[in-house]
Short mmCIF file of C-alpha atoms and ligand atoms in Angstrom, two decimals:
data_model
loop_
_atom_site.label_atom_id
_atom_site.label_comp_id
_atom_site.label_asym_id
_atom_site.label_seq_id
_atom_site.Cartn_x
_atom_site.Cartn_y
_atom_site.Cartn_z
CA MET A 1 -15.02 14.20 0.99
CA ALA A 2 -11.82 13.38 1.47
CA THR A 3 -13.27 9.10 -0.34
CA THR A 4 -15.65 11.07 -2.16
CA LEU A 5 -15.70 10.26 -5.77
CA LEU A 6 -15.37 12.74 -8.61
CA GLN A 7 -15.86 13.38 -12.00
CA SER A 8 -12.99 15.49 -14.21
CA SER A 9 -15.64 16.27 -16.37
CA ASN A 10 -17.46 18.15 -13.50
CA GLU A 11 -16.75 21.61 -12.79
CA ALA A 12 -18.51 21.87 -9.81
CA HIS A 13 -16.52 18.92 -8.41
CA VAL A 14 -13.60 20.58 -9.82
CA SER A 15 -12.89 23.50 -8.30
CA LYS A 16 -13.64 22.56 -5.02
CA VAL A 17 -10.97 20.31 -4.94
CA CYS A 18 -9.18 23.09 -5.96
CA GLU A 19 -10.61 25.38 -3.46
CA GLU A 20 -9.28 22.99 -1.02
CA TYR A 21 -5.97 21.82 -1.57
CA SER A 22 -4.94 25.86 -3.32
CA LEU A 23 -4.67 24.56 -6.88
CA THR A 24 -5.97 25.06 -10.25
CA PRO A 25 -8.52 22.91 -13.05
CA ALA A 26 -5.56 23.53 -15.44
CA GLU A 27 -3.63 22.18 -13.31
CA VAL A 28 -6.37 19.51 -11.66
CA LYS A 29 -6.82 19.08 -16.04
CA THR A 30 -2.80 18.82 -16.76
CA LEU A 31 -2.21 16.09 -14.03
CA HIS A 32 -5.24 14.29 -14.70
CA SER A 33 -3.87 13.97 -18.40
CA ARG A 34 -0.55 13.74 -17.79
CA CYS A 35 -0.74 10.61 -15.19
CA SER A 36 -3.21 8.42 -17.07
CA SER A 37 -0.67 8.80 -21.41
CA ALA A 38 2.20 8.29 -18.19
CA LYS A 39 0.25 4.87 -18.33
CA ALA A 40 1.50 4.04 -21.89
CA THR A 41 5.01 4.56 -20.68
CA ALA A 42 4.47 1.68 -18.30
CA TYR A 43 7.14 -1.79 -18.89
CA CYS A 44 4.28 -4.23 -17.55
CA PRO A 45 4.69 -7.67 -19.18
CA TYR A 46 3.86 -9.93 -16.18
CA SER A 47 0.61 -8.46 -14.55
CA ARG A 48 -0.58 -6.26 -17.61
CA PHE A 49 -1.76 -3.95 -14.22
CA ARG A 50 -0.47 0.02 -16.46
CA VAL A 51 -0.24 2.95 -13.97
CA GLY A 52 0.73 6.75 -14.16
CA ALA A 53 1.23 8.85 -12.03
CA THR A 54 2.34 12.42 -12.13
CA ILE A 55 4.03 15.02 -9.94
CA LEU A 56 3.01 19.07 -9.83
CA THR A 57 6.90 20.28 -8.33
CA ASP A 58 5.79 24.06 -6.38
CA ASP A 59 7.84 25.61 -9.54
CA GLY A 60 4.79 24.54 -11.25
CA GLY A 61 6.47 21.29 -13.64
CA TYR A 62 5.58 17.98 -14.33
CA ILE A 63 7.42 14.91 -14.00
CA ASP A 64 5.42 11.77 -14.93
CA GLY A 65 6.47 8.12 -13.97
CA ALA A 66 4.88 4.92 -14.81
CA ASN A 67 5.35 1.35 -13.02
CA VAL A 68 8.51 -1.22 -14.88
CA GLU A 69 8.47 -4.32 -13.82
CA ASN A 70 10.70 -7.18 -13.57
CA ALA A 71 11.46 -11.48 -14.22
CA SER A 72 12.18 -10.97 -10.85
CA TYR A 73 8.61 -10.10 -9.66
CA PRO A 74 10.17 -8.11 -6.44
CA VAL A 75 11.96 -5.91 -8.09
CA GLY A 76 9.64 -4.39 -10.01
CA THR A 77 8.37 -0.57 -9.59
CA CYS A 78 5.69 0.98 -8.93
CA ALA A 79 4.81 4.70 -11.44
CA GLU A 80 4.91 6.66 -7.89
CA ARG A 81 8.65 5.32 -6.82
CA VAL A 82 9.49 6.14 -10.54
CA ALA A 83 8.40 9.48 -10.71
CA PHE A 84 9.68 10.80 -7.34
CA GLY A 85 13.11 9.35 -8.39
CA LYS A 86 13.24 11.63 -11.60
CA ALA A 87 11.74 14.12 -9.89
CA VAL A 88 14.82 14.17 -7.10
CA THR A 89 17.47 13.19 -8.99
CA GLU A 90 15.97 16.61 -11.45
CA GLY A 91 16.65 18.55 -8.26
CA HIS A 92 13.26 19.17 -7.30
CA LYS A 93 12.23 19.73 -3.47
CA LYS A 94 8.89 20.79 -2.72
CA PHE A 95 5.43 19.15 -3.87
CA LYS A 96 2.46 20.56 -4.16
CA ALA A 97 0.07 16.93 -5.51
CA VAL A 98 1.10 13.37 -6.74
CA ALA A 99 -1.75 12.40 -9.09
CA VAL A 100 -2.24 8.08 -10.18
CA ALA A 101 -4.10 7.31 -12.97
CA THR A 102 -5.35 2.92 -13.59
CA ASP A 103 -6.98 1.41 -16.38
CA ILE A 104 -9.77 0.15 -13.42
CA THR A 105 -12.98 1.42 -11.60
CA PRO A 106 -12.96 2.47 -8.81
CA PRO A 107 -9.69 3.97 -8.30
CA ALA A 108 -7.61 2.29 -7.25
CA SER A 109 -4.44 3.93 -4.46
CA PRO A 110 -1.09 4.66 -3.80
CA CYS A 111 0.88 0.90 -2.57
CA GLY A 112 2.06 1.10 0.66
CA MET A 113 6.05 1.30 0.78
CA CYS A 114 5.17 3.80 -2.28
CA ARG A 115 2.71 6.32 0.85
CA GLN A 116 5.83 6.04 2.29
CA PHE A 117 8.55 6.81 -0.19
CA ILE A 118 6.03 10.46 -1.24
CA ARG A 119 6.48 10.85 2.32
CA GLU A 120 10.06 11.09 2.34
CA PHE A 121 9.09 14.43 0.14
CA CYS A 122 6.27 15.36 0.11
CA GLU A 123 4.40 17.66 3.47
CA LEU A 124 1.76 15.43 4.74
CA ASP A 125 -1.48 18.60 4.14
CA THR A 126 -0.52 17.38 -0.13
CA PRO A 127 -3.30 16.60 -2.07
CA VAL A 128 -2.46 12.31 -4.09
CA LEU A 129 -5.38 12.62 -6.72
CA MET A 130 -6.39 9.19 -7.48
CA PHE A 131 -8.54 8.47 -11.02
CA ASP A 132 -10.20 5.97 -12.62
CA LYS A 133 -10.32 4.61 -16.06
CA ASP A 134 -12.78 7.21 -17.00
CA GLY A 135 -11.44 9.91 -15.34
CA ALA A 136 -13.76 9.61 -11.79
CA PHE A 137 -10.97 10.86 -9.09
CA ILE A 138 -10.40 10.61 -5.26
CA VAL A 139 -8.04 13.22 -3.40
CA MET A 140 -7.07 11.99 0.02
CA LYS A 141 -4.24 14.01 1.58
CA LEU A 142 -0.90 12.33 2.67
CA SER A 143 -1.52 12.05 6.24
CA GLN A 144 -5.39 10.38 5.10
CA LEU A 145 -3.63 8.06 3.27
CA LEU A 146 -0.34 7.05 6.12
CA PRO A 147 -1.33 8.06 9.29
CA LEU A 148 1.41 8.55 11.48
CA SER A 149 3.39 8.65 9.81
CA PHE A 150 7.43 7.57 9.79
CA GLY A 151 9.24 10.86 8.36
CA PRO A 152 12.88 12.28 8.35
CA GLU A 153 12.03 14.45 11.25
CA ALA A 154 11.91 11.63 13.59
CA LEU A 155 15.71 10.67 13.24
CA PRO A 156 18.50 13.22 14.66
CA PRO A 157 20.35 14.80 12.27
CA PRO A 158 23.41 13.23 10.85
CA SER A 159 25.82 15.73 11.55
CA SER A 160 24.66 14.68 15.93
CA LEU A 161 25.90 11.11 15.14
CA PRO A 162 29.15 9.87 16.19
CA ALA A 163 31.72 9.17 13.23
CA THR A 164 31.26 5.76 13.86
CA ALA A 165 28.77 3.27 13.79
N1 THU J 201 1.52 -0.57 -9.45
C1 THU J 201 1.78 0.80 -9.13
O1 THU J 201 2.49 1.35 -10.37
N2 THU J 201 1.90 1.81 -8.35
C2 THU J 201 1.33 0.97 -6.72
O2 THU J 201 1.24 2.28 -6.08
C3 THU J 201 0.67 -0.10 -7.07
C4 THU J 201 1.04 -1.55 -8.30
C5 THU J 201 2.50 -1.29 -10.15
C6 THU J 201 3.12 -2.47 -9.64
C7 THU J 201 2.90 -3.27 -11.09
O3 THU J 201 3.97 -3.63 -11.56
C8 THU J 201 1.39 -3.32 -10.92
O4 THU J 201 1.30 -2.21 -10.68
C9 THU J 201 1.45 -4.54 -10.66
O5 THU J 201 0.54 -4.80 -9.45
#
């Protein structure tokens, strides 16, 4: 199932995903439409590669982001990190799903830096839905996108550290 190309217009595909990842068809539909629409907000004059991202919070909210590039190229930020930055600074702490859309096919997946960024805030079984330009999509758990990952629980609690380094 992990790397199977699914169709968002195919009800059987969508319900299989919903069953496997505890989502509703309405949530999958909304994730798809919101991350696709979010591409229109991208600032990407250098790559012209639009990426939209949407996060579903555990209380049923949706937070969108898009890539924001910079004349100093490495300074640009991916859609996923823009969306998580918004979500976290708006006070959200738990997330049910992440969705990404691009204008290419087959679907693009979050870059390595974004996978690690997502890892900070999501459980390893969080589904990441990756949509192509036509609504075909792949779903993978975060643990599949980032195996053997390093996360916050690997560090000693700040309270156990000496006051000065
Ligand atoms: N990009 C994203 O927004 N997310 C990814 O996971 C991959 C790449 C953006 C960064 C840059 O603005 C453009 O796509 C081309 O790399």
